[in-house]
Amino acid sequence: MTTETEIIGQTRTTETVSSLGLVLNFAAVVIMAVALAGLGLGNGLAAACSAAVAVIAFTASLACFALDR
């Protein structure tokens, strides 16, 4: 039988993980915009690094949403 304290702890953890996923998703969008701007300015290395970080952030956000289920 679960106690009220355990339920409250699970709710806080679930909210934290889902909030982290949302923040990572927004960060991925911003970083991808920076990557596209770098590509437009002709700085290919910075654009590639930014795109790689965006992919990692987006994948981490998907993992957070999968854990939230």
Backbone as a chain_set.jsonl record, in Angstrom:
{"seq": "MTTETEIIGQTRTTETVSSLGLVLNFAAVVIMAVALAGLGLGNGLAAACSAAVAVIAFTASLACFALDR", "coords": {"N": [[0.843, -1.168, 0.0], [0.595, 2.194, -0.854], [1.827, 5.17, 0.586], [0.77, 8.528, 1.408], [2.893, 10.289, 1.278], [4.692, 9.018, -0.468], [3.252, 9.158, -2.854], [3.121, 11.933, -3.263], [5.85, 12.453, -3.605], [6.326, 11.053, -5.997], [4.762, 12.532, -7.753], [6.038, 15.031, -7.743], [8.512, 14.306, -8.847], [7.703, 13.45, -11.388], [6.654, 15.831, -12.429], [8.975, 17.372, -12.464], [10.623, 15.993, -14.288], [9.094, 16.178, -16.635], [9.018, 18.949, -16.943], [11.73, 19.488, -17.324], [12.092, 18.17, -19.755], [10.554, 19.814, -21.406], [11.97, 22.254, -21.252], [14.4, 21.446, -22.379], [13.499, 20.89, -24.943], [12.727, 23.444, -25.887], [15.255, 24.625, -25.752], [16.594, 23.151, -27.698], [15.331, 24.058, -30.018], [16.09, 26.772, -30.053], [18.888, 26.513, -30.2], [19.11, 25.231, -32.654], [18.262, 27.289, -34.314], [20.402, 29.02, -33.964], [22.365, 27.461, -35.141], [21.492, 27.421, -37.812], [21.751, 30.127, -38.378], [24.507, 30.407, -38.161], [25.276, 28.829, -40.277], [24.286, 30.315, -42.37], [25.952, 32.509, -42.213], [28.297, 31.532, -43.079], [29.948, 30.091, -41.418], [30.784, 27.126, -41.049], [31.788, 25.158, -39.245], [31.019, 26.012, -36.662], [28.286, 25.956, -37.053], [27.858, 23.227, -37.456], [28.635, 22.16, -34.985], [26.745, 23.397, -33.314], [24.412, 22.309, -34.367], [24.792, 19.626, -33.697], [24.681, 19.749, -30.895], [22.044, 20.596, -30.655], [20.667, 18.366, -31.603], [21.34, 16.509, -29.623], [20.15, 17.731, -27.378], [17.457, 17.668, -28.16], [17.022, 14.911, -28.355], [17.436, 14.211, -25.693], [15.258, 15.54, -24.57], [13.158, 14.061, -25.632], [13.667, 11.65, -24.356], [13.115, 12.391, -21.722], [10.357, 12.881, -21.906], [9.524, 10.305, -22.526], [10.172, 8.975, -20.184], [8.374, 10.193, -18.524], [5.941, 9.106, -19.118]], "CA": [[0.0, 0.0, 0.0], [1.412, 3.412, -0.949], [1.458, 6.232, 1.51], [0.563, 9.836, 0.776], [4.217, 10.873, 1.047], [5.235, 8.408, -1.678], [2.504, 9.692, -3.993], [3.562, 13.315, -3.459], [7.199, 12.376, -4.151], [6.232, 10.63, -7.395], [4.208, 13.643, -8.516], [7.091, 16.039, -7.9], [9.489, 13.772, -9.793], [7.085, 13.457, -12.707], [6.594, 17.225, -12.881], [10.342, 17.825, -12.728], [11.1, 15.362, -15.522], [8.373, 16.738, -17.773], [9.482, 20.333, -17.11], [13.069, 19.408, -17.909], [11.9, 17.825, -21.163], [10.06, 20.993, -22.106], [13.077, 23.202, -21.344], [15.342, 20.915, -23.366], [12.89, 21.043, -26.263], [12.897, 24.85, -26.259], [16.681, 24.86, -25.982], [16.942, 22.557, -28.989], [14.838, 24.951, -31.072], [16.943, 27.966, -30.068], [20.215, 26.123, -30.679], [19.005, 24.969, -34.093], [18.221, 28.598, -34.961], [21.789, 29.5, -33.961], [23.081, 26.669, -36.144], [21.102, 27.911, -39.141], [22.351, 31.449, -38.543], [25.926, 30.188, -38.413], [25.399, 28.302, -41.63], [24.051, 31.432, -43.275], [27.097, 33.417, -42.154], [29.444, 30.863, -43.667], [30.769, 29.456, -40.394], [30.303, 25.751, -41.082], [32.161, 24.384, -38.059], [30.141, 26.43, -35.561], [26.94, 25.473, -37.37], [27.833, 21.777, -37.239], [28.672, 21.934, -33.533], [25.445, 23.804, -32.773], [23.415, 21.316, -34.796], [25.006, 18.418, -32.898], [24.15, 20.021, -29.552], [20.584, 20.64, -30.775], [20.189, 16.981, -31.716], [21.478, 15.903, -28.301], [19.12, 18.312, -26.51], [16.148, 17.173, -28.585], [16.947, 13.503, -27.963], [17.263, 14.181, -24.238], [13.876, 15.934, -24.255], [12.314, 12.902, -25.928], [13.867, 10.674, -23.275], [12.373, 12.886, -20.556], [8.928, 12.644, -22.142], [9.296, 8.868, -22.455], [10.196, 8.621, -18.761], [7.184, 10.761, -17.892], [4.79, 8.229, -19.382]], "C": [[0.901, 1.247, 0.0], [0.895, 4.463, 0.024], [1.319, 7.543, 0.745], [1.901, 10.501, 0.446], [4.847, 10.31, -0.217], [4.545, 8.951, -2.921], [2.939, 11.117, -4.291], [4.962, 13.329, -4.057], [7.198, 11.98, -5.61], [5.701, 11.756, -8.263], [5.256, 14.71, -8.755], [8.132, 15.571, -8.907], [8.943, 13.81, -11.211], [7.022, 14.876, -13.26], [7.979, 17.756, -13.23], [10.855, 17.269, -14.042], [10.387, 15.954, -16.728], [8.765, 18.195, -18.017], [10.868, 20.385, -17.729], [12.989, 19.07, -19.393], [11.434, 19.018, -21.973], [11.167, 22.029, -22.295], [14.105, 22.737, -22.377], [14.798, 21.051, -24.785], [13.016, 22.482, -26.751], [14.355, 25.172, -26.558], [17.112, 24.3, -27.333], [16.493, 23.448, -30.146], [15.725, 26.188, -31.183], [18.324, 27.629, -30.628], [20.181, 25.819, -32.172], [18.921, 26.281, -34.869], [19.624, 29.202, -35.025], [22.605, 28.751, -35.013], [22.747, 27.142, -37.554], [21.678, 29.291, -39.411], [23.841, 31.324, -38.835], [26.173, 29.653, -39.809], [25.214, 29.413, -42.659], [25.213, 32.416, -43.307], [28.371, 32.778, -42.703], [30.368, 30.212, -42.659], [30.283, 28.019, -40.216], [30.612, 24.949, -39.833], [31.267, 24.733, -36.872], [28.716, 25.932, -35.804], [26.828, 23.975, -37.111], [27.831, 21.446, -35.745], [27.329, 22.291, -32.891], [24.358, 22.799, -33.144], [23.56, 20.026, -33.992], [24.461, 18.594, -31.484], [22.618, 20.051, -29.585], [20.003, 19.229, -30.861], [20.266, 16.283, -30.365], [20.398, 16.426, -27.352], [17.732, 17.794, -26.872], [15.972, 15.706, -28.193], [16.761, 13.365, -26.456], [15.844, 14.587, -23.843], [12.906, 14.79, -24.557], [12.452, 11.828, -24.856], [13.116, 11.1, -22.013], [10.875, 12.636, -20.714], [8.602, 11.155, -22.093], [9.299, 8.389, -20.993], [8.942, 9.099, -18.04], [5.963, 9.879, -18.079], [4.695, 7.25, -18.315]], "O": [[1.855, 1.328, 0.773], [-0.307, 4.61, 0.241], [1.706, 7.643, -0.42], [2.017, 11.198, -0.562], [5.477, 11.053, -0.969], [5.198, 9.179, -3.939], [3.11, 11.477, -5.455], [5.238, 14.144, -4.938], [7.986, 12.511, -6.393], [6.147, 11.92, -9.399], [5.354, 15.242, -9.861], [8.588, 16.36, -9.735], [9.664, 14.172, -12.14], [7.308, 15.095, -14.437], [8.132, 18.51, -14.191], [11.459, 17.998, -14.829], [11.024, 16.208, -17.75], [8.838, 18.632, -19.166], [11.142, 21.241, -18.569], [13.737, 19.625, -20.198], [11.873, 19.212, -23.106], [11.292, 22.617, -23.37], [14.617, 23.541, -23.156], [15.557, 21.3, -25.721], [13.374, 22.714, -27.906], [14.656, 25.902, -27.502], [17.914, 24.918, -28.033], [17.203, 23.574, -31.143], [16.072, 26.606, -32.288], [18.865, 28.378, -31.441], [21.14, 26.124, -32.882], [19.456, 26.375, -35.973], [19.991, 29.823, -36.022], [23.44, 29.346, -35.695], [23.637, 27.25, -38.398], [22.053, 29.598, -40.542], [24.376, 32.058, -39.666], [27.171, 29.992, -40.445], [25.895, 29.449, -43.683], [25.433, 33.085, -44.317], [29.411, 33.433, -42.778], [31.477, 29.815, -43.016], [29.47, 27.735, -39.337], [29.79, 24.142, -39.399], [30.809, 23.842, -36.157], [28.025, 25.533, -34.866], [25.809, 23.509, -36.601], [27.106, 20.556, -35.301], [26.838, 21.567, -32.025], [23.491, 22.481, -32.33], [22.56, 19.4, -33.643], [23.846, 17.678, -30.939], [21.969, 19.585, -28.649], [18.968, 18.939, -30.26], [19.353, 15.543, -29.999], [19.8, 15.651, -26.605], [16.923, 17.514, -25.988], [14.895, 15.306, -27.751], [16.014, 12.501, -25.995], [15.286, 14.042, -22.89], [11.943, 14.58, -23.819], [11.474, 11.175, -24.492], [12.545, 10.261, -21.316], [10.206, 12.227, -19.766], [7.512, 10.78, -21.66], [8.524, 7.509, -20.62], [8.503, 8.488, -17.066], [5.043, 9.916, -17.263], [3.798, 6.407, -18.329]]}, "num_chains": 1, "name": "protein.A"}
